[in-house]
Amino acid sequence: MLEVRDLQVSYGGVVRALRGVSLDLPLGKVVAVLGSNGAGKSTLLRTVSSSLRLHGGAVVGGTITYDGRSLQGLDAAETVRRGIVQVPEGRRVFGRMTVEENLKAGGLGARDKSTRAAMRERVYAMFPVLAERRYGRAALLSGGEQQMLAIGRALMASPELLILDEPSLGLAPRVVGQIGGVIRDINTAGTSVLLVEQNATMALSVADIAYVLDVGEVSLSGSAEELSQTDDVKRLYLGRATVDNGTPAGAATADPAGVTLSRWQG
Amino acid sequence: MTDFLSYLVNGISLGGIYALIALGFVVVFKATEVVNFAHGSLLVLGGYVIARLHTDVPFVVAVLAGCAVAAVGALVIERLYSWRLRDSNLNALAILTIGVDILLITELTRRFGPDILSTGDPWGNKIVDLGFAEIAQARLVGIGVTAVLLAAFFVAFKYSSWGIAMRAGAEDGEAAALMGIRRGRVTMTAWAVAGALAAVAAVFLCAFPTPGLDASVRLTALRAFPAAILGGLDSTAGAVVGGLAIGIAEAMTSGYSVKLAGGNLNDVVPYLVMLLVLLVRPSGLLGTKELTRV
Amino acid sequence: MSDTATRSPAQARAAPGRSPRRVRPATLARVALVIVLAVLPLYIDTSLLTIGLFTMAAVVAAIGLTVLVGTAGQLSLAHAFFLAVGGYGYAFLAGESGVAGASTAQGLGLDPLLAAILAVIAAGFAGLLFSPIASRLRGIYLGVASLSLVFIGEFCYENVRSVTGGFNGRAATPFSLFGWEFTDANTLIVAGVPFGRFEKLWELFLVVAVLSYVFAANVLRGRMGRAMRTVRDSEVAAAVMGVDVRRTKAGAFVLSSMYAGLGGVMVALAFGRLTPNYFSLALSIGFLAAIVVGGLGSIGGAAIGAFFVTAGPLLITRYSSSLPFISDSGSGGYDGGKAAALLYGLAVVLVVLFEPGGLAALGKRLAGRRPARALTPAPSTGASP
Amino acid sequence: MTVAPDVAALVLTDVCVRFAGLKALDNVSFTVEPGSLHAVIGPNGAGKSTAFNVLCGIYTATSGSVRYGDHELTAMRPHKIARLGVARAFQNIALSKGQTVAENLMLGRHALTRAGFVSSGLRLRPATREGRRHGERVREIAAFVGLGDKFAQPAGLLSYGDQKRVEVARALACEPRLLLLDEPVAGMNSDEKVRMAGLITEVRRELGISILLVEHDMGLVMGISDRVTVLDFGKRIADGTPSEVQNDPEVVKAYLGTGEDEADA
């Protein structure tokens, strides 16, 4: 079980990317984190997978534990050995390597090295299209196939907790549906899933619990079912409510000093 | 024709040595994005150890010791880098290696004094007649050893865990870290391999018919820089192509004594070739082009 | 145009393109230093004077390199080459054909001042010729490509004998300004001290070095300085803001080469002759060490660094008998050159590791001011592609 | 508000951009009318940033045309485009962090000023006068965006919200006729957002220039834009007024995702 308590994160000592986020992921569940760009979703994932430092970020407050042990101070590779593996946003497959080599690379972080060959066969069974293209370069796969490869690559380390950062990014709707199915299958096989998504429909359809982040804070949370009933999600993405309220459009009074600027006359 | 063939064989031999050195540049660059300006000094360091030891221990042991010392030297730079400079810009790292280069070559120069040392290779100054060409035996052995080493390297690079980790890390460091690849170990191995390859190159770089080893061999080793750049700093295959191209160009201009302004062109041919290639292809022949992202 | 904002003193001081009204302590210190340096020839002997001349030549050249590497972010190892272009260029332009005895060197016999100016322009032109390569390469590729100029240069110094005199080098015509020669011939007596060649050159070099310093400081404070720093920090941002990145890089290269060329002319005058082995890779590396130790991008740092790297070995050699651990050259121990090289090699490593702003930042920190971290421009801003 | 007379229309016609087989932009066309505030929206990876990079000359379009007034921008290098009066504020703050706000803003004056190495180095009259004149103007701009008191501070030490304002101010310092804003409120809290929205509308009102905005924050986009273009998978899927776009089924689908049953439609 993953527990995040009052987490605060900053980049370069300036940006407060997360301002006190708490989140629970019970064993065997799928938790979705929704939110607009810049809400802090990726930062949250980076903190869990200990890749925050690679982006110049640092935890400045709060705790994050997995199975009761703190995840702070680990590096990304050690976190993988604790059973937490992240599929990065934008897939990030190793394009110049073959499909098989990508999977081998994923297996380098496995705790039990002896099962790697068996694991590879399981991934191929799960994604037959990867088996067909196993000796082809990953860069030549389609977007959906690359996403499957990225997931398969992460599975090679036999994770207990799989983290997915916007797996539907840039994929056609039909492929998004497939990815949703894959996530459900992985979860059914016993892996907990932490999912960050922009595609609210897909995320809420696979998740048990969902959180909505807004500028570094949790603005909503609850069961996925509850959340999908509310209009908040629509407001979040289409901005309807804020327009109805007239803010911030009517907020042209932002300049208390009343300083004006005229065109430069050269 | 006979001339041409013997120049060619000499060129391939020389090119193979350059390839070993250039491969060291490339491996280090792929692992850390640092151009190691101290590589030439590491080569001299390895050679110096071999030259000092071979009188007391078997040649092979001396070579292994030289490889080990050069590898450790490389590791020291790698540790300095990863200890303080992981987030620094690349110029800072290159300058760090220049600082180490100054230290290393100054101390080695002092130790050499006016001497030119022999690395004590068992081939001596024998000449072999291949029928179509006459060539120093050391050069022939050089071709063999480089071929075996390069083949071994490429097999490891393609199939071993280290090779896969290395390539994954070079392509996308963050994704590799997220897959549990321990970047530190991979990087250390890369630097050590580069140092060891340089020590082997030192043996052949100073073998007959060249006079022997002194601190100025560092400048000869730097001629592999153009080889690495020419092929593309991030391409292992490019290092071999570049090494051979430079080696053959040098042997040909030397063999036919091509002159430029009264001097022997082979002295500068690696650098001229490199500048010409860079004018046309700023990332080298096989290097990756950069895509700007905003 | 409206102007409603009130200006605090802090804002006025920071106004771009505006010089501070009151004299700062640092400025006073600099003026005092120049005055001390100006009267120094009255008190020191010839060997120290020579060391001073080489150091001032190195200061000028190092300022050029710090603009290129520190401000524009272009790593170059070719500085020795551009010094050579300036030095040999002067010797060739000012020299007379055939007067150098056994030497085969030719010359145009121009007026030394004109020759010096043309030599500096020639060095700039050499930089311009290289800039198509320089402006297209990524930093590290440039570093290696520039290395090739040093070796191609060495090849030329030995083989283009009509200009360089070949392996044995050639003499450089003494400087003269409007007929007044910088030689021992017409010695002045100043305050009881005879002012010969070295004393006169000292005063000349001091003027040149101060002007070079002020010029570079003005450039860095102005429009092109900003453009170069932004190109260093982000080429894309610079281009989108209207900076022609290629031209700016080429400009930095030309300016830096002209400074190197001027330094080369000064070396020629101080030494009286030029030999190929002087302009080796070691010289380039020494300059790089100087600007790193001084603090990349800081002109004052470049001057301090150049002093450290150039005067250091000479002073250690001069005082070797009274220094511990230092032995005579050729005895297999640490002679002055090697001891100093070890020192500055170590200084480079330590500065890169612990004080990226170099001695300049260290000085500022000791004086209680914020250090400028030139080597580490803040972590990358592109968090996600 | 009045449209300044020298502000021209920006017209994109059938712009395509391909990277290694991937179509980042696929036949995208839209027009930014002179003096209007035009937004480009779309889910992540829809091609919005690519469109901006094409406009600035950082990427070259594979085919199609981008015209600003009488100028064809597609084959132009970035600094030439900047000299036409097209200025951009970056999403990932691309300021020189070691330099002061003043220095960063003065960089925006680069294309408007002339001083070269020689005139700066010798402090010739034209260079110092130019520096003073433009120094006063950037101070006005800093005061206008609310950074007057931070003028002399290094940009890297400012808060995130202030750094975003410096980005906008630097673009304004180019005296643009077309201002490109790349996610100006990303990562801001609601107070900062409101201030930024106010700033953007004020810029348009007082300068009469065109503004092209890429933004994820729908509240901002719908509240202040005249017209909105929606991209998805590199294609234009909608173009119209904010309320037209909000009710467009294609847009709803692109943003909320759809069930598998609708996916084949």
Coordinates of C-alpha atoms in Angstrom, one line a residue, chain A:
Chain A
M1 CA 0.0 0.0 0.0
L2 CA 1.2 3.4 -1.0
E3 CA 0.7 6.3 1.4
V4 CA 1.3 9.9 0.4
R5 CA 0.9 12.4 3.3
D6 CA 1.0 16.2 2.9
L7 CA 3.5 16.0 0.2
Q8 CA 5.2 19.3 -0.8
V9 CA 7.6 19.5 -3.8
S10 CA 9.5 22.3 -5.4
Y11 CA 11.6 22.7 -8.5
G12 CA 14.8 24.7 -8.3
G13 CA 13.7 25.9 -4.9
V14 CA 11.2 28.2 -6.5
V15 CA 8.1 26.5 -7.8
R16 CA 5.8 24.9 -5.4
A17 CA 4.6 22.1 -7.7
L18 CA 2.8 20.2 -4.9
R19 CA 1.4 22.0 -1.9
G20 CA 0.4 19.4 0.5
V21 CA -1.0 16.4 -1.4
S22 CA -2.3 13.3 0.4
L23 CA -3.2 10.1 -1.4
D24 CA -3.8 6.4 -0.6
L25 CA -3.4 3.5 -2.9
P26 CA -4.6 0.3 -1.3
L27 CA -3.1 -3.0 -2.4
G28 CA -4.5 -4.3 -5.6
K29 CA -6.4 -1.2 -6.5
V30 CA -6.3 1.2 -9.5
V31 CA -6.1 4.8 -8.5
A32 CA -6.5 7.5 -11.1
V33 CA -5.1 11.1 -10.8
L34 CA -6.8 13.6 -13.0
G35 CA -6.1 17.3 -13.5
S36 CA -5.2 19.9 -16.1
N37 CA -1.7 20.7 -17.3
G38 CA 0.5 22.0 -14.6
A39 CA -1.7 20.6 -11.9
G40 CA 1.2 18.6 -10.5
K41 CA 0.2 15.1 -11.7
S42 CA 3.6 14.3 -13.3
T43 CA 5.4 15.7 -10.2
L44 CA 3.4 13.4 -8.0
L45 CA 4.4 10.4 -10.1
R46 CA 8.0 11.5 -10.2
T47 CA 8.1 11.6 -6.5
V48 CA 6.7 8.1 -6.2
S49 CA 9.2 6.7 -8.7
S50 CA 12.1 8.8 -7.3
S51 CA 12.8 10.4 -10.6
L52 CA 12.1 13.9 -9.2
R53 CA 15.8 14.6 -8.8
L54 CA 16.4 14.1 -12.5
H55 CA 14.1 17.1 -13.1
G56 CA 15.7 19.3 -10.5
G57 CA 12.9 18.8 -8.1
A58 CA 13.0 18.1 -4.4
V59 CA 10.6 17.1 -1.6
V60 CA 10.3 19.9 0.8
G61 CA 7.7 18.5 3.1
G62 CA 5.5 15.5 3.9
T63 CA 6.1 11.8 3.7
I64 CA 5.7 9.0 1.1
T65 CA 5.8 5.4 2.1
Y66 CA 5.3 2.1 0.5
D67 CA 4.6 -1.0 2.6
G68 CA 5.3 1.2 5.6
R69 CA 8.8 2.0 4.5
S70 CA 9.8 5.5 3.3
L71 CA 10.5 6.0 -0.4
Q72 CA 12.4 9.2 0.2
G73 CA 16.2 9.2 -0.5
L74 CA 16.0 6.3 -2.9
D75 CA 17.1 6.7 -6.5
A76 CA 14.9 5.6 -9.4
A77 CA 16.7 2.3 -9.8
E78 CA 16.3 1.4 -6.1
T79 CA 12.7 2.2 -6.3
V80 CA 12.3 -0.3 -9.1
R81 CA 13.9 -2.9 -6.9
R82 CA 11.3 -2.1 -4.3
G83 CA 8.7 -3.2 -6.9
I84 CA 7.5 0.2 -8.1
V85 CA 7.9 0.7 -11.9
Q86 CA 6.8 3.7 -13.9
V87 CA 5.9 3.9 -17.5
P88 CA 7.0 7.4 -18.5
E89 CA 4.9 9.9 -20.2
G90 CA 5.2 9.9 -23.9
R91 CA 6.2 6.3 -23.9
R92 CA 10.0 7.0 -24.2
V93 CA 10.8 3.6 -25.7
F94 CA 14.4 3.1 -26.8
G95 CA 13.8 3.8 -30.4
R96 CA 17.2 2.7 -31.8
M97 CA 17.0 -0.6 -30.1
T98 CA 14.8 -3.6 -31.1
V99 CA 11.6 -4.5 -29.4
E100 CA 13.3 -7.5 -27.7
E101 CA 16.2 -5.3 -26.5
N102 CA 13.7 -2.9 -25.0
L103 CA 12.2 -5.7 -23.1
K104 CA 15.7 -6.9 -22.0
A105 CA 16.4 -3.4 -20.8
G106 CA 13.2 -3.5 -18.8
G107 CA 14.3 -6.8 -17.2
L108 CA 17.6 -5.3 -15.9
G109 CA 15.7 -3.9 -13.0
A110 CA 14.0 -7.2 -12.0
R111 CA 14.6 -8.4 -8.5
D112 CA 14.5 -12.0 -9.6
K113 CA 16.7 -12.3 -12.7
S114 CA 15.8 -16.0 -13.3
T115 CA 12.3 -15.3 -14.4
R116 CA 13.2 -12.8 -17.0
A117 CA 12.9 -15.1 -20.0
A118 CA 9.5 -16.4 -18.8
M119 CA 8.4 -12.8 -18.2
R120 CA 9.3 -11.9 -21.7
E121 CA 7.2 -14.7 -23.1
R122 CA 4.3 -13.5 -20.9
V123 CA 4.6 -10.0 -22.3
Y124 CA 4.7 -11.4 -25.9
A125 CA 1.6 -13.4 -25.1
M126 CA -0.1 -10.3 -23.7
F127 CA 0.8 -8.2 -26.8
P128 CA 1.1 -10.5 -29.8
V129 CA 1.9 -7.5 -32.0
L130 CA 5.2 -7.1 -30.1
A131 CA 6.1 -10.8 -30.7
E132 CA 5.6 -10.2 -34.4
R133 CA 7.9 -7.2 -34.4
R134 CA 10.4 -8.5 -31.8
Y135 CA 13.5 -7.9 -34.0
G136 CA 12.3 -4.6 -35.5
R137 CA 13.5 -1.2 -34.2
A138 CA 11.1 0.3 -31.6
A139 CA 11.1 3.6 -33.4
L140 CA 9.3 2.1 -36.3
L141 CA 6.3 0.9 -34.2
S142 CA 3.0 2.9 -34.3
G143 CA 2.1 5.1 -31.3
G144 CA -0.2 2.4 -29.8
E145 CA 2.4 -0.3 -30.3
Q146 CA 5.0 1.8 -28.6
Q147 CA 2.7 2.4 -25.7
M148 CA 2.3 -1.4 -25.4
L149 CA 6.0 -1.8 -25.6
A150 CA 6.5 0.7 -22.9
I151 CA 4.0 -1.1 -20.6
G152 CA 5.5 -4.5 -21.5
R153 CA 9.0 -3.1 -20.8
A154 CA 7.9 -2.0 -17.3
L155 CA 6.2 -5.3 -16.6
M156 CA 9.6 -7.0 -17.3
A157 CA 10.7 -5.9 -13.8
S158 CA 7.6 -7.7 -12.3
P159 CA 6.3 -4.7 -10.5
E160 CA 3.9 -4.8 -7.5
L161 CA 2.9 -1.3 -8.3
L162 CA 2.8 0.0 -11.9
I163 CA 2.7 3.7 -12.5
L164 CA 1.3 5.0 -15.8
D165 CA 1.8 8.6 -16.9
E166 CA -0.8 9.5 -19.4
P167 CA -0.8 6.3 -21.4
S168 CA -3.5 7.6 -23.7
L169 CA -1.4 10.6 -24.8
G170 CA -1.6 11.1 -28.5
L171 CA -3.4 7.8 -29.2
A172 CA -6.5 7.2 -31.3
P173 CA -9.7 6.5 -29.3
R174 CA -9.8 2.9 -30.3
V175 CA -6.3 2.3 -29.1
V176 CA -7.1 4.2 -25.9
G177 CA -9.8 1.6 -25.3
Q178 CA -7.3 -1.2 -25.8
I179 CA -4.9 0.4 -23.3
G180 CA -7.7 0.6 -20.8
G181 CA -8.3 -3.1 -21.2
V182 CA -4.7 -3.8 -20.8
I183 CA -4.6 -1.8 -17.5
R184 CA -7.6 -3.8 -16.2
D185 CA -5.9 -7.1 -17.1
I186 CA -2.7 -6.1 -15.4
N187 CA -4.6 -5.2 -12.3
T188 CA -6.6 -8.4 -12.4
A189 CA -3.3 -10.3 -12.4
G190 CA -2.5 -8.7 -9.0
T191 CA -0.6 -5.5 -9.7
S192 CA -1.7 -2.3 -8.2
V193 CA -1.9 0.6 -10.6
L194 CA -1.4 4.4 -10.2
L195 CA -2.7 6.1 -13.3
V196 CA -2.3 9.7 -14.3
E197 CA -4.6 10.6 -17.1
Q198 CA -6.0 13.5 -19.1
N199 CA -8.6 11.2 -20.7
A200 CA -11.1 11.2 -17.9
T201 CA -13.5 8.8 -19.4
M202 CA -10.9 6.1 -19.8
A203 CA -9.3 6.7 -16.5
L204 CA -12.6 6.7 -14.6
S205 CA -13.7 3.5 -16.3
V206 CA -10.7 1.5 -15.1
A207 CA -10.0 3.1 -11.8
D208 CA -11.4 2.2 -8.3
I209 CA -10.5 5.5 -6.7
A210 CA -9.8 8.9 -8.3
Y211 CA -8.2 12.1 -7.2
V212 CA -8.4 15.5 -9.0
L213 CA -5.4 17.7 -8.7
D214 CA -5.6 21.4 -9.1
V215 CA -2.5 23.5 -9.0
G216 CA -0.6 21.3 -6.6
E217 CA -3.5 20.5 -4.4
V218 CA -6.2 17.8 -4.2
S219 CA -9.4 19.5 -5.1
L220 CA -11.6 16.4 -5.3
S221 CA -11.3 12.7 -4.4
G222 CA -13.5 9.7 -4.1
S223 CA -14.6 6.5 -5.8
A224 CA -14.3 6.6 -9.5
E225 CA -18.0 6.0 -9.8
E226 CA -18.9 9.0 -7.7
L227 CA -16.5 11.3 -9.5
S228 CA -17.8 10.3 -13.0
Q229 CA -21.3 11.4 -11.8
T230 CA -20.2 14.9 -11.0
D231 CA -20.0 17.9 -13.4
D232 CA -16.7 18.9 -11.8
V233 CA -14.8 16.8 -14.3
K234 CA -16.5 18.6 -17.2
R235 CA -15.8 21.9 -15.7
L236 CA -12.2 20.9 -15.2
Y237 CA -11.7 20.2 -18.9
L238 CA -14.1 22.5 -20.7
G239 CA -14.0 25.4 -18.3
R240 CA -17.8 25.9 -18.5
A241 CA -18.5 26.7 -15.0
T242 CA -15.7 29.3 -14.7
V243 CA -17.1 31.1 -17.8
D244 CA -20.6 31.1 -16.3
N245 CA -19.1 32.7 -13.2
G246 CA -17.6 35.4 -15.3
T247 CA -14.1 35.0 -13.8
P248 CA -11.4 35.5 -14.7
A249 CA -12.7 37.2 -17.8
G250 CA -14.0 40.1 -15.9
A251 CA -10.8 40.4 -13.9
A252 CA -9.2 43.1 -15.9
T253 CA -8.7 45.0 -12.8
A254 CA -5.5 43.1 -12.1
D255 CA -3.4 46.2 -12.1
P256 CA -4.0 48.0 -8.9
A257 CA -1.4 50.6 -9.7
G258 CA -3.2 51.5 -12.9
V259 CA 0.1 51.6 -14.8
T260 CA -0.6 51.9 -18.5
L261 CA 1.5 51.2 -21.6
S262 CA 1.3 52.9 -24.9
R263 CA 2.8 51.9 -28.2
W264 CA 6.5 52.6 -28.6
Q265 CA 7.1 55.5 -31.0
G266 CA 10.5 54.3 -32.0

